[in-house]
CSV table of C-alpha atoms (C1' of nucleotides) in Angstrom, one decimal:
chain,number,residue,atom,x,y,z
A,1,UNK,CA,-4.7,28.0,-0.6
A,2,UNK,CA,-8.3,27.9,-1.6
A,3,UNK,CA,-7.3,25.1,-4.0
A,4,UNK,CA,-10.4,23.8,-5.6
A,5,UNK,CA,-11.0,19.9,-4.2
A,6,UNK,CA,-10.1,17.5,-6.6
A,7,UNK,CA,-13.2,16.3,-7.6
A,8,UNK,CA,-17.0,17.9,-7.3
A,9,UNK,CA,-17.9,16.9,-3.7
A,10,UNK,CA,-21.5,16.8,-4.8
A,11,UNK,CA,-22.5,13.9,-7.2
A,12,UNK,CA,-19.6,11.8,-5.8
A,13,UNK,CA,-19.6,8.1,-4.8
A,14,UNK,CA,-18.0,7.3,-1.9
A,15,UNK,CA,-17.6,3.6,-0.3
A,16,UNK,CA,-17.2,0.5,-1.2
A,17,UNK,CA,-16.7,-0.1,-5.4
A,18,UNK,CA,-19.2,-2.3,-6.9
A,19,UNK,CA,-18.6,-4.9,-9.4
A,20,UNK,CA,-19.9,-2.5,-12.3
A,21,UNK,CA,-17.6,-0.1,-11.5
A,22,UNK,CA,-14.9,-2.3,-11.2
A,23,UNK,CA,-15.6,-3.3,-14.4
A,24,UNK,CA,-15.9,0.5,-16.1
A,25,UNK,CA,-12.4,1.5,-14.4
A,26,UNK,CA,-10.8,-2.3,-15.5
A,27,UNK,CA,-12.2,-2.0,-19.3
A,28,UNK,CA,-11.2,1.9,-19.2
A,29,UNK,CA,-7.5,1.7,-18.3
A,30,UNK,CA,-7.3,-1.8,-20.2
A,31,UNK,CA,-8.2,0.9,-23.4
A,32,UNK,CA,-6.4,4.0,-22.5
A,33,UNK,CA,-3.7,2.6,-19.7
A,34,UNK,CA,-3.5,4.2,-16.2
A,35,UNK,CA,-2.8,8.0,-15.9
A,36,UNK,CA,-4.3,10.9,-16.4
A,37,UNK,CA,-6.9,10.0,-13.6
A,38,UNK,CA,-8.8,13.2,-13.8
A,39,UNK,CA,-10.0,12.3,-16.7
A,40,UNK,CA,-11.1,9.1,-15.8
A,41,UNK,CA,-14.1,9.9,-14.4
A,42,UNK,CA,-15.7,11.7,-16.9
A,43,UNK,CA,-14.6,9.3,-19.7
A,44,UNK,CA,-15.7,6.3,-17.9
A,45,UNK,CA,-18.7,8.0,-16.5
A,46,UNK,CA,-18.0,6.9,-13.4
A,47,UNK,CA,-19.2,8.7,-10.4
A,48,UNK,CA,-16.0,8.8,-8.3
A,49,UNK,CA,-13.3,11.0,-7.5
A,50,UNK,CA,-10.1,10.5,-9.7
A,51,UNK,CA,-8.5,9.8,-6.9
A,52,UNK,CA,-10.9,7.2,-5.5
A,53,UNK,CA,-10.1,5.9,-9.3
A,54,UNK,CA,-6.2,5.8,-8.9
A,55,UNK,CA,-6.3,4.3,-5.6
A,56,UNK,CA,-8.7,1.7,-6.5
A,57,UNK,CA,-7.1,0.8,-9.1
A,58,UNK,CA,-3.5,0.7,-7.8
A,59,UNK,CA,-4.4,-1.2,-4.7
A,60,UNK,CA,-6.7,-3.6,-6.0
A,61,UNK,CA,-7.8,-3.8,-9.5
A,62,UNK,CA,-3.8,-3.7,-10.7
A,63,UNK,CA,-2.8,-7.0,-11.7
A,64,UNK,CA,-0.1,-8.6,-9.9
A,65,UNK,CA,-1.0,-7.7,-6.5
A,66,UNK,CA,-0.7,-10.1,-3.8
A,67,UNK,CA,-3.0,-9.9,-0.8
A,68,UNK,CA,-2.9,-11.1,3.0
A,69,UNK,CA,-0.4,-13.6,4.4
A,70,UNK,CA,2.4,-11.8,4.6
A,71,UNK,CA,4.7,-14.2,5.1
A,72,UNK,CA,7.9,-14.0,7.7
A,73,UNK,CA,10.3,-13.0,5.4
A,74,UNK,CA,8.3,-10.4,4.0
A,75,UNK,CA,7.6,-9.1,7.8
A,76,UNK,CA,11.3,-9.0,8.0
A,77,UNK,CA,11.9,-6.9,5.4
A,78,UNK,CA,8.8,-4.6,6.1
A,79,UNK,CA,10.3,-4.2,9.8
A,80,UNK,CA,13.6,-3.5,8.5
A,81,UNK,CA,12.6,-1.1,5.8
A,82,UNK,CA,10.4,0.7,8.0
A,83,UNK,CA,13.4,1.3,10.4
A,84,UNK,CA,15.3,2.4,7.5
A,85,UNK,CA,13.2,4.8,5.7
A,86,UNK,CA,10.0,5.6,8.3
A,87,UNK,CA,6.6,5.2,7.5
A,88,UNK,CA,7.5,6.2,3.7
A,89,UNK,CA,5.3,3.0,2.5
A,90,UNK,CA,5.4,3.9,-0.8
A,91,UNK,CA,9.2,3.2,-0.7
A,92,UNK,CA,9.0,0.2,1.2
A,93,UNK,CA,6.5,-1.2,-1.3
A,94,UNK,CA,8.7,-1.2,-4.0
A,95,UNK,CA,10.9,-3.4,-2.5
A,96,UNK,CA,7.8,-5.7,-2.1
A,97,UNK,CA,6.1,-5.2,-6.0
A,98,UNK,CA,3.4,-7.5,-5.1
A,99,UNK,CA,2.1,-5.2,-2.2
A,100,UNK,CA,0.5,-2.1,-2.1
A,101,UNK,CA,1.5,1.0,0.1
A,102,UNK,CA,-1.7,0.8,1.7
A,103,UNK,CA,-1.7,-2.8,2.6
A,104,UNK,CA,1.5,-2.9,4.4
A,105,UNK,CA,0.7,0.2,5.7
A,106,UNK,CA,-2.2,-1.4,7.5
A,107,UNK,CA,0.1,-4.9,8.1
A,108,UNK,CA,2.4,-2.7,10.2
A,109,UNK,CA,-0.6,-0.8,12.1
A,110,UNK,CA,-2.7,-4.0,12.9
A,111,UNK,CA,0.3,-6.2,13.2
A,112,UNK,CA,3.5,-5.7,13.0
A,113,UNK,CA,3.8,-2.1,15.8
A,114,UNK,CA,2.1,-4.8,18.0
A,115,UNK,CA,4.5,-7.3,17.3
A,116,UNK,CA,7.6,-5.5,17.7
A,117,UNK,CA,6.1,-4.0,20.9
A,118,UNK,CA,5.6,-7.1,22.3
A,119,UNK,CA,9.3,-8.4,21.4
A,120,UNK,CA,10.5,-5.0,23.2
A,121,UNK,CA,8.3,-5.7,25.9
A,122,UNK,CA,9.1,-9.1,26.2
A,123,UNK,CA,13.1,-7.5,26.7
A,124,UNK,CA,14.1,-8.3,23.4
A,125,UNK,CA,14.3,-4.9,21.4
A,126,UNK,CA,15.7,-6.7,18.5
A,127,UNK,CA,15.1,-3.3,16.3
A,128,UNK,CA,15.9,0.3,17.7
A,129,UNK,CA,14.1,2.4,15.0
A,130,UNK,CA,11.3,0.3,14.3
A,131,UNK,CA,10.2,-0.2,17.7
A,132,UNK,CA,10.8,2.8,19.2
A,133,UNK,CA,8.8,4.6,16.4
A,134,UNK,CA,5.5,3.0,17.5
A,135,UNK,CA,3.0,4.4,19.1
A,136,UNK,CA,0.7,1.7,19.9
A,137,UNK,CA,-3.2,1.7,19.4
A,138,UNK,CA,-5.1,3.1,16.5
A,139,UNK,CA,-4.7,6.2,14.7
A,140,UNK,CA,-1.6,7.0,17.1
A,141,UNK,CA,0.4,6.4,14.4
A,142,UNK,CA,3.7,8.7,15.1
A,143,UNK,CA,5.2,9.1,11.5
A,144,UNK,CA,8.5,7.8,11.6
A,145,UNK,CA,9.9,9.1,8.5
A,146,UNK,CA,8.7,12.4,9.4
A,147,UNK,CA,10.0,12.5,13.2
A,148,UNK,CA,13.5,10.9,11.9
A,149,UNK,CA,13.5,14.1,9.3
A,150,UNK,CA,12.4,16.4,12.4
A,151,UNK,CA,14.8,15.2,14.5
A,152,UNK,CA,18.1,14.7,12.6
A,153,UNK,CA,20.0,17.7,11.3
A,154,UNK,CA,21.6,16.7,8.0
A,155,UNK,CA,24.9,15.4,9.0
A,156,UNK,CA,23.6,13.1,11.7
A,157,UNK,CA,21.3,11.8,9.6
A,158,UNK,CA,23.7,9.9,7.2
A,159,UNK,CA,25.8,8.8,10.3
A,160,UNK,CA,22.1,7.0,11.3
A,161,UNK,CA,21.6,6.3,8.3
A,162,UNK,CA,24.6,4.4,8.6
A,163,UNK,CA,23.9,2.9,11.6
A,164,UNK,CA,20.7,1.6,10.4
A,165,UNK,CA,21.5,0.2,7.5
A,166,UNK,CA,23.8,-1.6,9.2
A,167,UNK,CA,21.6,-2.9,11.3
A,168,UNK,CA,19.0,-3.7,8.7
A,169,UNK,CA,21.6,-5.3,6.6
A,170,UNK,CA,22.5,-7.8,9.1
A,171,UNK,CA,18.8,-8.7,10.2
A,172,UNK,CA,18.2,-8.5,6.5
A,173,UNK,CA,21.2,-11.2,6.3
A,174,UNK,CA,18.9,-13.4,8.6
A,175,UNK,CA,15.6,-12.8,7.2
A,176,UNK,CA,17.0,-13.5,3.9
A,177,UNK,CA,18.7,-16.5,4.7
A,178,UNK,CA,15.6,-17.5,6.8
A,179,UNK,CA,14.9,-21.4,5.2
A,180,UNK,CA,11.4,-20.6,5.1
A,181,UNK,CA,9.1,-23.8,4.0
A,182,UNK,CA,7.1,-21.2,4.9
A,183,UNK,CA,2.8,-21.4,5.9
A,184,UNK,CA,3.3,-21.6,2.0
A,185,UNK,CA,1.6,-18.7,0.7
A,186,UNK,CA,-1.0,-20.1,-1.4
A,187,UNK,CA,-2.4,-22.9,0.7
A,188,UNK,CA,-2.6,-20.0,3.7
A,189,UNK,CA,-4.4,-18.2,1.4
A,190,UNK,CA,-6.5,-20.0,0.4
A,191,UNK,CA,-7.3,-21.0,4.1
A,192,UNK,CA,-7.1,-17.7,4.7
A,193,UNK,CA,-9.6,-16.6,1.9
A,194,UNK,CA,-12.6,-15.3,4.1
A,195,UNK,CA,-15.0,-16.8,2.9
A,196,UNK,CA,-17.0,-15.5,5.7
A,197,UNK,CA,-15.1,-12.0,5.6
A,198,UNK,CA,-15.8,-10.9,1.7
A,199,UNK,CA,-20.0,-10.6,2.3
A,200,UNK,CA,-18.7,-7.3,0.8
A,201,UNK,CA,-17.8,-7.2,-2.7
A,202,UNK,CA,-15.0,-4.7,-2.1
A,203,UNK,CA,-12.7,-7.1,-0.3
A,204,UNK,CA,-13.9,-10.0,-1.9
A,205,UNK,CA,-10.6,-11.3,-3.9
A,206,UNK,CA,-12.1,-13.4,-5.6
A,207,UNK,CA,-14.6,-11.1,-7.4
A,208,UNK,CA,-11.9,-8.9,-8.7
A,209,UNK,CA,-10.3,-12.6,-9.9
A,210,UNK,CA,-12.9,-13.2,-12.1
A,211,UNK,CA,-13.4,-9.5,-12.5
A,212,UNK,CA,-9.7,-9.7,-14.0
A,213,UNK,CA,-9.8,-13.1,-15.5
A,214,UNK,CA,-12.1,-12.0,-17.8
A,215,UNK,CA,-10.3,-9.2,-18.6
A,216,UNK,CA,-7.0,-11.0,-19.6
A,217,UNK,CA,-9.0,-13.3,-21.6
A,218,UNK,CA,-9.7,-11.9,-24.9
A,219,UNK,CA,-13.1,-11.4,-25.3
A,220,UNK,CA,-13.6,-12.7,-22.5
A,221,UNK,CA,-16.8,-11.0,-21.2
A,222,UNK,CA,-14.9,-9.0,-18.9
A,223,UNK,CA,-16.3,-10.8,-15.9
A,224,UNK,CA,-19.5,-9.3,-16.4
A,225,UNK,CA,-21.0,-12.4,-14.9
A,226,UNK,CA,-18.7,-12.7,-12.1
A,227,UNK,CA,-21.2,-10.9,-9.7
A,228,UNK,CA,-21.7,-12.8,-6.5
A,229,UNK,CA,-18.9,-14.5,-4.6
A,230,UNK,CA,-20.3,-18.0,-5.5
A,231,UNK,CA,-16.8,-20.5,-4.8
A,232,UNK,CA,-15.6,-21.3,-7.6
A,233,UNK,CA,-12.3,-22.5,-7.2
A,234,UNK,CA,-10.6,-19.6,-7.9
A,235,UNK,CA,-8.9,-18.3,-5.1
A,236,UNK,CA,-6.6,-15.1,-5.0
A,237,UNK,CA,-3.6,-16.3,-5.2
A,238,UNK,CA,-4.4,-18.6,-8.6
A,239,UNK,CA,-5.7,-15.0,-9.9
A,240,UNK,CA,-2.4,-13.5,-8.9
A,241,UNK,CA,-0.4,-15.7,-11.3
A,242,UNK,CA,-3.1,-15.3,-14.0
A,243,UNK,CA,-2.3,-11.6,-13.5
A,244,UNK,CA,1.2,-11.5,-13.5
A,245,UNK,CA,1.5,-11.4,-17.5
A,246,UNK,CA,0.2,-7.9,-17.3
A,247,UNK,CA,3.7,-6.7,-15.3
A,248,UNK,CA,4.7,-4.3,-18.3
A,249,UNK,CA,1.5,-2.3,-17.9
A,250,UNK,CA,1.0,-1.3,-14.5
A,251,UNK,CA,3.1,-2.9,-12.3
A,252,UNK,CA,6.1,-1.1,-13.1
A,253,UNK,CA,3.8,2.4,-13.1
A,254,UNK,CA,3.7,2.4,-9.2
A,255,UNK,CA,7.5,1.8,-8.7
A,256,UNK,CA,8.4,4.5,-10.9
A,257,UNK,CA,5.9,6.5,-9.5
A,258,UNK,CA,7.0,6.5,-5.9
A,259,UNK,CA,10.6,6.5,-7.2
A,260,UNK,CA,9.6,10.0,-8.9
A,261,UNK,CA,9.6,10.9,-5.1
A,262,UNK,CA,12.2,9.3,-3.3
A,263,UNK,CA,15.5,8.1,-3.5
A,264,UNK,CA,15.2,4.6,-2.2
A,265,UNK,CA,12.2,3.9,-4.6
A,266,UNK,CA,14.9,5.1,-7.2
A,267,UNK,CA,16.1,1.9,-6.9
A,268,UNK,CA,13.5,0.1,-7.3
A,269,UNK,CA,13.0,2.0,-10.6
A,270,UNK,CA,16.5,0.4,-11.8
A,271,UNK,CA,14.3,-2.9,-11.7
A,272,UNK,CA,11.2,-2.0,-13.4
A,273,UNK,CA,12.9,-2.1,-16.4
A,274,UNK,CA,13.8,-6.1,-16.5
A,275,UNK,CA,9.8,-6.4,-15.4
A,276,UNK,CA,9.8,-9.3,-17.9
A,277,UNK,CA,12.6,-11.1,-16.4
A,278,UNK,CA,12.6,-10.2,-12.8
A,279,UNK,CA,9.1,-9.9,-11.9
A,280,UNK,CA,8.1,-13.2,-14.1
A,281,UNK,CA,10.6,-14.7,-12.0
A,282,UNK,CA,8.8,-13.7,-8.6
A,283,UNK,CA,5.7,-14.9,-10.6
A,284,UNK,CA,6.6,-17.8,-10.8
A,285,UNK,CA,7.7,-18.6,-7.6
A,286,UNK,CA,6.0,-16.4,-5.6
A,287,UNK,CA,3.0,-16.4,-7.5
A,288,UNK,CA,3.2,-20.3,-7.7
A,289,UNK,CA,3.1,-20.8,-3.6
A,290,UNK,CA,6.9,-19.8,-3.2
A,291,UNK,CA,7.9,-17.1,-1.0
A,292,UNK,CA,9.4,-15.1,-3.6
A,293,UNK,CA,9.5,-11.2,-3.2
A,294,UNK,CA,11.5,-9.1,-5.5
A,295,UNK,CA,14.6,-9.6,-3.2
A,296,UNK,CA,17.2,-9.3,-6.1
A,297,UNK,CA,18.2,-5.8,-5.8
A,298,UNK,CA,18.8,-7.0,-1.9
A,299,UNK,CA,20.2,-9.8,-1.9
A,300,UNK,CA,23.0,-8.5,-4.3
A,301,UNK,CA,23.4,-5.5,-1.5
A,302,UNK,CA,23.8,-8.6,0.8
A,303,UNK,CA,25.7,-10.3,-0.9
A,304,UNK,CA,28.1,-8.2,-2.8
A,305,UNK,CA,30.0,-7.5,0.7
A,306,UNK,CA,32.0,-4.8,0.9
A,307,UNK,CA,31.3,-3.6,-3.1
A,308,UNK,CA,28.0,-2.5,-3.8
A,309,UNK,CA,26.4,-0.9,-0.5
A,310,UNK,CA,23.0,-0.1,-0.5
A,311,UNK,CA,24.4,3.7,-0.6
A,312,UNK,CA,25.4,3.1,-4.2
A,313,UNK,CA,21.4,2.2,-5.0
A,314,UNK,CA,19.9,4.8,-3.5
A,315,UNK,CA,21.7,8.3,-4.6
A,316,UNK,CA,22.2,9.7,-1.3
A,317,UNK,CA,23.3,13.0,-3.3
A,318,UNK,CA,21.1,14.8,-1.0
A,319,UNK,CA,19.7,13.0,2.2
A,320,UNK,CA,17.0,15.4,2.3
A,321,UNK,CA,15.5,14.4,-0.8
A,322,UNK,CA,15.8,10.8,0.9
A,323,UNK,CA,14.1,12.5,4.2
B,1,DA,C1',-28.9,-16.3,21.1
B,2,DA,C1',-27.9,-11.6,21.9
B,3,DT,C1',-24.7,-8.0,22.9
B,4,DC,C1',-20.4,-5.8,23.2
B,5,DA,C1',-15.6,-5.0,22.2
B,6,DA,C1',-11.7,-5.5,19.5
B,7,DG,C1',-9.6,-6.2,15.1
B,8,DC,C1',-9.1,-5.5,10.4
B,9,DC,C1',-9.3,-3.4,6.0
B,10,DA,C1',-11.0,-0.5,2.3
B,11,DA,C1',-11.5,4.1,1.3
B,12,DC,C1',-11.2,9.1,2.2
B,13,DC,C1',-8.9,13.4,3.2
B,14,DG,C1',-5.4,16.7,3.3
B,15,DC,C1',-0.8,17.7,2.3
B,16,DT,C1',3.3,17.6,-0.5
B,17,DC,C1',5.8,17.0,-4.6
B,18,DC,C1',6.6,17.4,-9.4
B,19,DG,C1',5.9,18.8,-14.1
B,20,DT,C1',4.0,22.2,-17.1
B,21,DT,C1',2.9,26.8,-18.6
C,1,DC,C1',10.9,32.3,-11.7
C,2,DA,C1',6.4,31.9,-10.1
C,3,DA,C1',1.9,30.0,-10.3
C,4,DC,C1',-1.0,26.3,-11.4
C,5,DG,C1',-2.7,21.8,-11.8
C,6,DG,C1',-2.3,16.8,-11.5
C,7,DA,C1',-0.6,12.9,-9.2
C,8,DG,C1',1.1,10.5,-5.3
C,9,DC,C1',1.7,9.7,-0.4
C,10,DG,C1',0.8,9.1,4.4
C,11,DG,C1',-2.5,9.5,8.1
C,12,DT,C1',-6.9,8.7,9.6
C,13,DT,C1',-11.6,7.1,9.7
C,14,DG,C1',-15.9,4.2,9.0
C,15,DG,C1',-17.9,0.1,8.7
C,16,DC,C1',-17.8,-4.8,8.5
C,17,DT,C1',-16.2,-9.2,10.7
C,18,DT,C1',-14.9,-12.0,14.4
C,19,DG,C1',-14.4,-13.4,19.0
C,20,DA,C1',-15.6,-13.0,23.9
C,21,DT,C1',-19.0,-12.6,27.4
DNA sequence: AATCAAGCCAACCGCTCCGTT
DNA sequence: CAACGGAGCGGTTGGCTTGAT
């Protein structure tokens, strides 16, 4: 349509964020809150795209966000979501407040297609959908949302629907009820914590710790020091609890954003609202080295029986608002 | 020790959706 | 009601890291 690009392509930073920049866009939406990204980059004088901005900030400068080992259970409900709603990641991330779109985006391409290949493969096709959606290798990536939409008139799409949730519902059942003592969380991360793997500072966790430590601290220096991943002994997950505190703020903005777009992250929405209670819960125990994602909306799908059916969370009004 | 290949992840791009005028 | 603009989403890519030879 001729639209003009978002940003000026000339005079725009691209590639890895630096620690000053960071730092601008942290101190800037710590001011003015997030939104309004097109004005970020003139206010902050930052030279990046608003977009580069907003997805900076909402996949790794946002406090609360949990990074790398996934554990099983989260795996589990990744698999099953992605079998229920396609590669609509957005939605499945609100069921999971502590990870971005883009992260278990990537967990399912590097992992989790492989994964389920292999159980098909191996003869045990424990999941229709998500299986058979996969494509293999890199950048094959078959939408599954979109090929579900393209290939299921209306009225056999609930009656799949139906099928799947089903399905999902019982492996859900198992995943839920998994007794995980888990690779706990917070001792694999910190394993797991590349020391080797963060010589850039754009995936170094522990910069945008200290990067955010300083921020929650009142006058804290914002973490203008916090320049060069030197080990201190913060690792990300320690940061991840620090951050929880700032749930009301941001965390809540990404659920209601995808929920603007889809009916399953709807219901996600219904949660932001106890942010306080709910997501200080997962704070605690997930942030702490517990396995805790923000299963409450599910598990009172799984357990309320035969009430309270996941179709009376998500408004299935019109399934192609859903599709 | 050097080279190559594969894996992984952060970031970009283009499209779509939604709200506003 | 239509057009426009901003924001969000999903797909894809580029570059770094790690492991194998």
């Amino acid at each position: 349509m001729g639209r003009p690009p978002c940003c000026d392509k000339v005079g725009v930073k691209k590639g890895p964020w630096t620690p000053e920049e960071d730092l601008m866009l942290v101190s800037y939406i710590q001011e003015h809150g997030a939104g309004n990204w097109r004005a970020v980059p003139t206010n902050t004088g930052l030279m990046r795209c608003s977009k580069s901005c907003r997805l900076r900030w909402t996949n790794y400068l946002r406090p609360g966000i949990k990074r790398g080992n996934f554990t099983e259970q989260e795996e589990k409900l990744i698999v099953h979501l992605q079998a229920l709603l396609g590669n609509r990641w957005a939605a499945i991330a609100s069921y999971l407040p502590e990870r971005t779109d883009n992260d278990i985006k990537n967990y399912w391409n590097t992992h989790l297609k492989k994964k389920l290949k292999k159980m098909q493969a191996a003869g045990g096709g424990e999941d229709d959908g998500a299986a058979s959606e996969g494509g293999g290798g890199r950048g094959d990536g078959d939408g599954g949302g979109k090929s579900v939409k393209a290939a299921a008139p209306k009225g056999q799409w609930e009656r799949r629907l139906q099928t799947d949730i089903h399905t999902a519902r019982q492996a859900l059942r198992d995943a839920l009820s998994l007794d995980h003592p888990d690779p706990s969380p917070a001792t694999a991360a910190a394993a797991a914590t590349p020391a080797g793997s963060s010589a850039a500072y754009a995936s170094s966790a522990d910069n945008i710790a200290r990067l955010l430590q300083g921020w929650m601290r009142p006058g804290g220096g914002g973490g203008g020091n916090g320049k060069g991943p030197e080990a201190s002994g913060s690792t990300s997950t320690t940061a991840t609890t620090q951050q929880q505190p700032q749930c009301s703020g941001e965390g809540a903005a990404s659920a209601s954003a995808s929920a603007s777009q889809s009916g399953a992250a709807a219901a996600a929405t219904a949660q932001t609202p106890e942010c306080s209670t709910e997501t200080s819960k997962m704070a605690t125990g997930g942030g702490a080295g517990g396995p805790a994602p923000a299963f409450s909306m599910l598990e009172s799908w799984l357990l309320d029986d035969g009430g309270m059916g996941l179709m009376d969370v998500v408004p299935l009004g019109d399934p192609s608002e859903f599709f």
